[in-house]
CSV table of N, CA and C in Angstrom, one decimal:
chain,number,residue,atom,x,y,z
A,492,MET,N,-4.5,-8.7,11.9
A,492,MET,CA,-3.4,-8.1,11.6
A,492,MET,C,-3.3,-6.5,11.5
A,493,PRO,N,-4.9,-6.2,11.1
A,493,PRO,CA,-4.5,-4.6,10.7
A,493,PRO,C,-3.7,-3.6,12.0
A,494,GLU,N,-3.0,-4.2,13.2
A,494,GLU,CA,-2.3,-3.4,13.6
A,494,GLU,C,-0.9,-3.7,12.5
A,495,ALA,N,-0.3,-5.0,11.6
A,495,ALA,CA,0.8,-4.2,10.6
A,495,ALA,C,0.6,-3.4,10.1
A,496,VAL,N,-0.8,-3.3,9.2
A,496,VAL,CA,-1.1,-1.8,8.5
A,496,VAL,C,-0.8,-0.4,9.7
A,497,ARG,N,-1.5,0.0,10.8
A,497,ARG,CA,-1.2,0.9,11.7
A,497,ARG,C,0.7,1.0,11.6
A,498,GLU,N,1.6,0.2,12.2
A,498,GLU,CA,2.6,0.0,12.4
A,498,GLU,C,3.6,0.6,11.1
A,499,GLY,N,3.2,-0.3,10.0
A,499,GLY,CA,3.8,-0.1,8.8
A,499,GLY,C,3.4,1.5,8.3
A,500,ARG,N,2.2,2.4,8.8
A,500,ARG,CA,2.6,3.5,8.3
A,500,ARG,C,3.0,4.5,9.3
A,501,LEU,N,3.6,4.2,10.3
A,501,LEU,CA,4.0,5.5,11.2
A,501,LEU,C,5.5,5.2,11.1
A,502,ILE,N,5.9,3.7,10.5
A,502,ILE,CA,7.3,3.4,9.9
A,502,ILE,C,7.7,4.1,8.8
A,503,VAL,N,7.0,4.2,8.1
A,503,VAL,CA,6.6,5.6,6.8
A,503,VAL,C,7.0,6.8,6.8
A,504,GLU,N,6.1,7.2,7.6
A,504,GLU,CA,6.3,8.4,8.2
A,504,GLU,C,7.7,8.7,8.8
A,505,ALA,N,8.1,7.8,10.0
A,505,ALA,CA,9.6,8.4,10.2
A,505,ALA,C,10.6,8.0,9.6
A,506,GLN,N,10.6,7.0,8.9
A,506,GLN,CA,11.6,7.0,7.9
A,506,GLN,C,11.5,7.9,7.1
A,507,ALA,N,10.5,8.6,6.5
A,507,ALA,CA,10.1,9.6,5.3
A,507,ALA,C,10.6,10.8,5.9
A,508,LEU,N,10.3,11.2,6.9
A,508,LEU,CA,10.4,12.6,7.7
A,508,LEU,C,12.2,12.7,7.8
A,509,GLN,N,12.7,11.4,8.4
A,509,GLN,CA,14.2,11.4,8.4
A,509,GLN,C,14.8,11.9,7.6
A,510,TRP,N,14.3,11.1,6.3
A,510,TRP,CA,15.2,11.5,4.9
A,510,TRP,C,15.3,12.8,4.4
A,511,GLY,N,14.1,13.4,5.6
A,511,GLY,CA,14.0,15.1,4.8
A,511,GLY,C,13.0,14.9,3.9
A,512,LEU,N,12.0,14.5,3.6
A,512,LEU,CA,10.9,14.4,2.3
A,512,LEU,C,9.9,15.9,3.3
A,513,ALA,N,9.3,16.2,2.1
A,513,ALA,CA,8.3,17.5,2.0
A,513,ALA,C,7.4,16.7,2.4
A,514,ARG,N,6.7,17.4,3.4
A,514,ARG,CA,4.9,17.0,4.1
A,514,ARG,C,4.2,16.1,2.9
A,515,GLU,N,3.8,16.9,1.9
A,515,GLU,CA,3.2,16.1,1.2
A,515,GLU,C,3.5,14.8,0.2
A,516,THR,N,5.2,14.9,0.2
A,516,THR,CA,5.8,13.3,0.2
A,516,THR,C,5.7,12.3,1.0
A,517,VAL,N,5.4,12.6,2.7
A,517,VAL,CA,5.3,12.0,3.3
A,517,VAL,C,3.9,11.5,3.5
A,518,SER,N,2.9,12.4,3.2
A,518,SER,CA,1.3,11.8,3.4
A,518,SER,C,1.1,10.6,2.3
A,519,ALA,N,1.4,11.3,1.1
A,519,ALA,CA,1.3,10.4,-0.1
A,519,ALA,C,1.9,8.7,0.3
A,520,ALA,N,3.0,9.0,0.9
A,520,ALA,CA,3.8,7.5,0.9
A,520,ALA,C,2.8,6.6,2.2
A,521,VAL,N,2.6,7.4,3.1
A,521,VAL,CA,2.0,7.0,4.1
A,521,VAL,C,0.5,6.2,3.8
A,522,GLN,N,-0.2,6.9,2.8
A,522,GLN,CA,-1.5,6.6,2.2
A,522,GLN,C,-0.9,5.2,1.3
A,523,VAL,N,0.2,5.4,0.2
A,523,VAL,CA,0.5,4.3,-0.1
A,523,VAL,C,1.1,2.9,0.6
A,524,ALA,N,1.7,3.2,1.3
A,524,ALA,CA,1.8,1.9,2.3
A,524,ALA,C,0.7,1.2,2.7
A,525,SER,N,-0.1,2.0,3.1
A,525,SER,CA,-1.7,1.8,4.0
A,525,SER,C,-2.1,1.4,2.8
A,526,GLU,N,-2.4,1.0,1.8
A,526,GLU,CA,-2.9,0.3,1.1
A,526,GLU,C,-2.3,-0.7,0.6
A,527,LEU,N,-0.9,-0.9,0.4
A,527,LEU,CA,-0.6,-1.8,-0.5
A,527,LEU,C,-0.4,-3.0,1.0
A,528,LEU,N,0.0,-1.9,2.4
A,528,LEU,CA,0.2,-3.4,3.5
A,528,LEU,C,-1.4,-3.9,3.4
A,529,THR,N,-2.4,-3.4,3.6
A,529,THR,CA,-3.4,-3.7,3.4
A,529,THR,C,-4.3,-4.7,2.5
A,530,ASN,N,-3.7,-5.0,1.4
A,530,ASN,CA,-4.2,-5.5,0.3
A,530,ASN,C,-3.1,-6.7,0.8
A,531,ALA,N,-2.3,-6.8,1.3
A,531,ALA,CA,-1.2,-8.1,1.5
A,531,ALA,C,-1.8,-8.7,2.4
A,532,VAL,N,-2.3,-7.9,3.7
A,532,VAL,CA,-2.9,-8.1,5.0
A,532,VAL,C,-4.2,-9.4,4.5
A,533,HIS,N,-4.8,-9.1,3.4
A,533,HIS,CA,-5.8,-9.9,3.4
A,533,HIS,C,-5.5,-10.9,2.3
A,534,ALA,N,-4.6,-11.1,1.5
A,534,ALA,CA,-4.1,-11.9,1.0
A,534,ALA,C,-3.4,-12.8,1.9
A,535,THR,N,-2.6,-12.3,2.6
A,535,THR,CA,-2.2,-13.8,3.2
A,535,THR,C,-2.5,-13.5,4.5
A,536,PRO,N,-3.5,-13.4,5.1
A,536,PRO,CA,-4.0,-13.2,7.0
A,536,PRO,C,-2.7,-14.2,7.2
A,537,TYR,N,-2.5,-13.9,9.1
A,537,TYR,CA,-2.0,-14.4,9.6
A,537,TYR,C,-0.8,-14.7,9.2
A,538,ARG,N,-0.2,-14.8,8.1
A,538,ARG,CA,1.2,-14.6,7.4
A,538,ARG,C,1.8,-13.8,7.4
A,539,GLY,N,3.7,-13.5,7.3
A,539,GLY,CA,3.9,-12.7,7.6
A,539,GLY,C,4.4,-11.6,6.1
A,540,ILE,N,4.2,-10.1,6.2
A,540,ILE,CA,4.6,-9.3,4.8
A,540,ILE,C,5.7,-8.6,5.5
A,541,THR,N,6.4,-8.2,4.1
A,541,THR,CA,8.1,-7.3,4.3
A,541,THR,C,7.1,-6.4,3.9
A,542,LEU,N,7.5,-4.8,4.6
A,542,LEU,CA,7.7,-3.8,3.7
A,542,LEU,C,9.0,-3.4,3.8
A,543,ARG,N,9.3,-2.7,2.5
A,543,ARG,CA,10.7,-1.7,2.1
A,543,ARG,C,10.8,-0.3,1.7
A,544,MET,N,11.4,0.2,1.5
A,544,MET,CA,11.3,1.7,1.2
A,544,MET,C,12.9,2.2,1.2
A,545,GLY,N,12.9,2.6,-0.4
A,545,GLY,CA,14.2,3.4,-0.3
A,545,GLY,C,14.1,4.6,-1.2
A,546,LEU,N,14.9,5.4,-1.4
A,546,LEU,CA,15.3,6.7,-1.8
A,546,LEU,C,16.2,6.0,-3.7
A,547,ALA,N,15.2,6.5,-4.9
A,547,ALA,CA,16.0,6.3,-5.9
A,547,ALA,C,16.5,7.4,-6.8
A,548,ASP,N,17.2,7.2,-8.0
A,548,ASP,CA,16.9,8.2,-9.2
A,548,ASP,C,15.4,8.4,-9.4
A,549,ASP,N,14.9,7.8,-9.5
A,549,ASP,CA,13.1,8.1,-10.2
A,549,ASP,C,12.2,8.4,-8.8
A,550,GLY,N,12.7,8.6,-7.9
A,550,GLY,CA,12.0,9.0,-6.6
A,550,GLY,C,11.7,7.8,-5.0
A,551,LEU,N,10.6,8.0,-4.6
A,551,LEU,CA,10.3,7.2,-3.1
A,551,LEU,C,9.8,6.1,-3.7
A,552,CYS,N,10.7,4.8,-3.5
A,552,CYS,CA,9.7,3.5,-3.7
A,552,CYS,C,9.5,2.7,-2.5
A,553,VAL,N,8.2,2.7,-2.6
A,553,VAL,CA,7.5,1.5,-1.3
A,553,VAL,C,7.1,0.4,-1.8
A,554,GLU,N,7.8,-0.8,-0.9
A,554,GLU,CA,7.2,-2.6,-1.4
A,554,GLU,C,6.8,-3.3,-0.6
A,555,VAL,N,5.9,-3.9,-0.6
A,555,VAL,CA,4.8,-4.7,0.3
A,555,VAL,C,5.3,-6.2,-0.7
A,556,TRP,N,5.6,-7.1,0.0
A,556,TRP,CA,6.1,-8.4,0.1
A,556,TRP,C,5.2,-9.2,1.2
A,557,ASP,N,4.7,-10.5,-0.2
A,557,ASP,CA,3.7,-11.1,0.5
A,557,ASP,C,3.6,-12.7,0.2
A,558,SER,N,3.3,-13.4,0.9
A,558,SER,CA,3.2,-15.1,-0.1
A,558,SER,C,2.6,-15.5,-0.7
A,559,SER,N,1.6,-14.6,-0.8
A,559,SER,CA,0.5,-15.1,-1.9
A,559,SER,C,1.3,-14.7,-3.3
A,560,PRO,N,0.9,-16.0,-4.1
A,560,PRO,CA,1.6,-15.8,-5.5
A,560,PRO,C,0.8,-15.0,-6.6
A,561,VAL,N,-0.6,-14.7,-5.8
A,561,VAL,CA,-2.1,-14.2,-7.0
A,561,VAL,C,-1.6,-12.5,-6.6
A,562,TRP,N,-1.5,-11.5,-8.4
A,562,TRP,CA,-1.0,-10.4,-8.2
A,562,TRP,C,-2.4,-9.4,-8.3
A,563,PRO,N,-2.5,-8.5,-7.5
A,563,PRO,CA,-3.2,-7.6,-6.7
A,563,PRO,C,-4.1,-7.3,-8.2
A,564,ARG,N,-5.0,-7.1,-8.7
A,564,ARG,CA,-6.1,-6.7,-9.7
A,564,ARG,C,-6.7,-5.4,-9.3
A,565,PRO,N,-6.6,-4.7,-10.5
A,565,PRO,CA,-7.3,-3.2,-10.0
A,565,PRO,C,-8.6,-3.8,-10.0
A,566,SER,N,-9.4,-2.8,-9.5
A,566,SER,CA,-11.5,-3.2,-9.1
A,566,SER,C,-12.0,-2.2,-9.4
A,567,THR,N,-12.7,-1.8,-9.7
A,567,THR,CA,-14.0,-0.8,-9.5
A,567,THR,C,-14.7,-0.9,-8.6
A,568,PRO,N,-15.0,0.2,-7.3
A,568,PRO,CA,-15.5,-0.1,-6.5
A,568,PRO,C,-17.3,0.3,-6.6
A,569,ASP,N,-17.9,-0.7,-5.6
A,569,ASP,CA,-19.2,-0.7,-6.0
A,569,ASP,C,-20.2,1.0,-5.5
A,570,MET,N,-20.7,1.7,-6.1
A,570,MET,CA,-21.3,2.9,-6.0
A,570,MET,C,-22.4,2.9,-5.9
A,571,SER,N,-22.9,1.7,-6.2
A,571,SER,CA,-24.7,1.9,-6.0
A,571,SER,C,-25.2,1.9,-4.8
A,572,VAL,N,-26.2,2.5,-4.6
A,572,VAL,CA,-26.8,3.0,-3.2
A,572,VAL,C,-27.5,1.2,-2.8
A,573,PRO,N,-27.2,0.9,-1.6
A,573,PRO,CA,-27.5,-0.6,-1.3
A,573,PRO,C,-29.6,-0.1,-1.1
A,574,ARG,N,-29.8,-1.7,-1.3
A,574,ARG,CA,-31.2,-1.3,-1.4
A,574,ARG,C,-31.6,-1.8,0.4
A,575,VAL,N,-30.8,-2.4,0.6
A,575,VAL,CA,-30.8,-2.5,2.5
A,575,VAL,C,-30.3,-1.8,3.2
A,576,PRO,N,-30.6,-1.2,4.2
A,576,PRO,CA,-29.5,-1.0,5.3
A,576,PRO,C,-28.8,-1.6,5.2
A,577,VAL,N,-27.3,-1.0,5.4
A,577,VAL,CA,-26.2,-1.7,5.8
A,577,VAL,C,-25.8,-1.3,7.2
A,578,ALA,N,-25.4,-2.9,7.9
A,578,ALA,CA,-25.0,-2.4,9.2
A,578,ALA,C,-23.9,-1.3,9.2
A,579,ASP,N,-24.1,-0.6,10.6
A,579,ASP,CA,-22.3,0.4,10.5
A,579,ASP,C,-21.2,-0.4,10.9
A,580,ASP,N,-21.3,-1.4,11.2
A,580,ASP,CA,-19.9,-2.5,11.7
A,580,ASP,C,-19.8,-3.7,10.1
A,581,ALA,N,-20.6,-3.6,9.1
A,581,ALA,CA,-20.6,-4.6,8.1
A,581,ALA,C,-18.7,-4.0,7.8
A,582,PRO,N,-18.1,-5.3,7.0
A,582,PRO,CA,-16.8,-4.5,6.4
A,582,PRO,C,-17.3,-3.8,5.2
A,583,ASP,N,-15.8,-3.3,4.9
A,583,ASP,CA,-16.0,-2.5,3.8
A,583,ASP,C,-15.7,-3.0,2.4
A,584,PRO,N,-16.3,-2.8,1.2
A,584,PRO,CA,-16.3,-4.0,0.6
A,584,PRO,C,-15.2,-3.6,-0.7
A,585,GLY,N,-14.4,-2.5,-0.6
A,585,GLY,CA,-12.9,-2.7,-1.0
A,585,GLY,C,-13.1,-1.8,-2.2
A,586,GLY,N,-12.2,-2.4,-2.8
A,586,GLY,CA,-12.0,-2.0,-4.4
A,586,GLY,C,-11.2,-0.5,-5.0
A,587,TRP,N,-11.2,0.1,-3.5
A,587,TRP,CA,-9.9,1.9,-3.9
A,587,TRP,C,-8.4,1.7,-4.0
A,588,GLY,N,-8.2,0.5,-3.2
A,588,GLY,CA,-6.9,0.6,-2.9
A,588,GLY,C,-5.8,1.1,-3.8
A,589,LEU,N,-5.9,0.0,-5.2
A,589,LEU,CA,-5.1,-0.1,-6.2
A,589,LEU,C,-5.4,1.8,-6.8
A,590,GLY,N,-6.4,2.0,-6.8
A,590,GLY,CA,-6.8,2.9,-7.7
A,590,GLY,C,-6.1,4.5,-6.6
A,591,ILE,N,-6.4,4.2,-6.1
A,591,ILE,CA,-5.4,5.6,-4.8
A,591,ILE,C,-3.7,5.5,-4.8
A,592,VAL,N,-3.1,4.5,-4.7
A,592,VAL,CA,-1.6,4.3,-4.9
A,592,VAL,C,-1.8,4.0,-6.4
A,593,ASP,N,-2.5,4.2,-7.5
A,593,ASP,CA,-2.3,4.8,-9.0
A,593,ASP,C,-2.2,6.5,-8.7
A,594,SER,N,-3.1,6.9,-8.3
A,594,SER,CA,-3.4,8.6,-8.3
A,594,SER,C,-2.4,9.1,-7.5
A,595,LEU,N,-1.3,8.2,-6.5
A,595,LEU,CA,-0.4,8.8,-5.8
A,595,LEU,C,1.0,8.6,-6.3
A,596,SER,N,1.4,8.0,-7.2
A,596,SER,CA,2.3,7.5,-7.7
A,596,SER,C,2.2,7.8,-8.9
A,597,GLU,N,3.9,7.6,-9.4
A,597,GLU,CA,4.8,8.1,-10.6
A,597,GLU,C,4.2,6.4,-11.3
A,598,LYS,N,4.6,5.3,-10.9
A,598,LYS,CA,4.3,3.9,-11.5
A,598,LYS,C,4.0,3.2,-10.3
A,599,ARG,N,3.7,2.4,-10.7
A,599,ARG,CA,3.0,0.9,-9.6
A,599,ARG,C,3.4,-0.4,-10.6
A,600,GLY,N,3.9,-1.2,-9.9
A,600,GLY,CA,4.0,-2.9,-10.7
A,600,GLY,C,4.0,-3.5,-9.4
A,601,VAL,N,4.1,-5.2,-10.3
A,601,VAL,CA,4.2,-6.3,-9.2
A,601,VAL,C,5.2,-7.3,-10.1
A,602,ARG,N,6.0,-7.8,-9.4
A,602,ARG,CA,7.0,-9.2,-9.4
A,602,ARG,C,7.2,-10.0,-8.5
A,603,ASP,N,7.2,-10.8,-9.3
A,603,ASP,CA,7.2,-12.7,-8.5
A,603,ASP,C,9.0,-12.4,-7.4
A,604,GLU,N,8.8,-12.9,-6.2
A,604,GLU,CA,9.6,-12.7,-5.7
A,604,GLU,C,9.7,-13.8,-4.2
A,605,PHE,N,10.8,-14.4,-3.9
A,605,PHE,CA,10.7,-15.3,-3.3
A,605,PHE,C,9.7,-16.4,-2.3
A,606,GLU,N,8.8,-16.7,-3.4
A,606,GLU,CA,7.8,-17.6,-3.3
A,606,GLU,C,6.6,-16.7,-2.6
A,607,GLY,N,6.7,-15.7,-3.5
A,607,GLY,CA,5.2,-14.5,-2.8
A,607,GLY,C,5.4,-13.6,-4.2
A,608,LYS,N,5.0,-12.6,-4.0
A,608,LYS,CA,5.1,-11.6,-4.8
A,608,LYS,C,5.5,-10.3,-4.0
A,609,CYS,N,5.8,-9.1,-4.3
A,609,CYS,CA,6.1,-7.5,-4.7
A,609,CYS,C,5.4,-6.7,-5.1
A,610,VAL,N,4.3,-5.8,-4.2
A,610,VAL,CA,3.6,-4.5,-5.6
A,610,VAL,C,4.1,-3.7,-4.5
A,611,TRP,N,4.6,-3.0,-6.1
A,611,TRP,CA,5.7,-1.9,-5.5
A,611,TRP,C,5.3,-0.3,-6.3
A,612,ALA,N,5.4,0.9,-5.2
A,612,ALA,CA,5.0,2.0,-6.0
A,612,ALA,C,6.5,2.7,-6.2
A,613,VAL,N,6.7,3.6,-7.0
A,613,VAL,CA,7.4,4.9,-6.6
A,613,VAL,C,6.7,6.4,-7.2
A,614,LEU,N,7.0,7.1,-6.1
A,614,LEU,CA,6.7,8.3,-5.7
A,614,LEU,C,7.7,9.1,-6.0
A,615,LYS,N,6.9,10.2,-6.7
A,615,LYS,CA,7.6,11.7,-6.9
A,615,LYS,C,8.6,11.9,-5.6
A,616,ALA,N,9.7,12.2,-5.2
A,616,ALA,CA,9.8,12.6,-4.0
A,616,ALA,C,10.7,13.8,-4.0
A,617,LYS,N,9.6,14.8,-3.2
A,617,LYS,CA,9.4,16.0,-3.0
A,617,LYS,C,10.7,16.2,-1.3
A,618,PHE,N,11.4,17.4,-1.5
A,618,PHE,CA,12.1,17.7,0.1
A,618,PHE,C,11.8,18.6,0.5
A,619,ARG,N,12.1,18.8,1.6
A,619,ARG,CA,11.8,19.9,2.2
A,619,ARG,C,12.9,21.2,2.2
């Protein structure tokens, strides 16, 4: 399902540009959507996810719904140096996603929704 993340980034970029958002807001929105979508894909492999976005009084809202009832928890990435060489194709251990979302957004949250959850973030919306 990595294609879902790639497609989601393209959708967010196209819509944000259509709304006339500044390039920095577009870039931040694409990164936030990418992180939220990646988390959803990992939480619910081979099941549907939904991406929503909209302009609100408090900024640009990006939301991702998935069918897992488990809320994401921020984690601390492992910054230690491996004791043995790591293969080039080894999976990324992760742990950066919600920290990235927090750094790019004004606020972030999770709510139970439709037999799953919705993870959302609101970014400051700057226009061109």
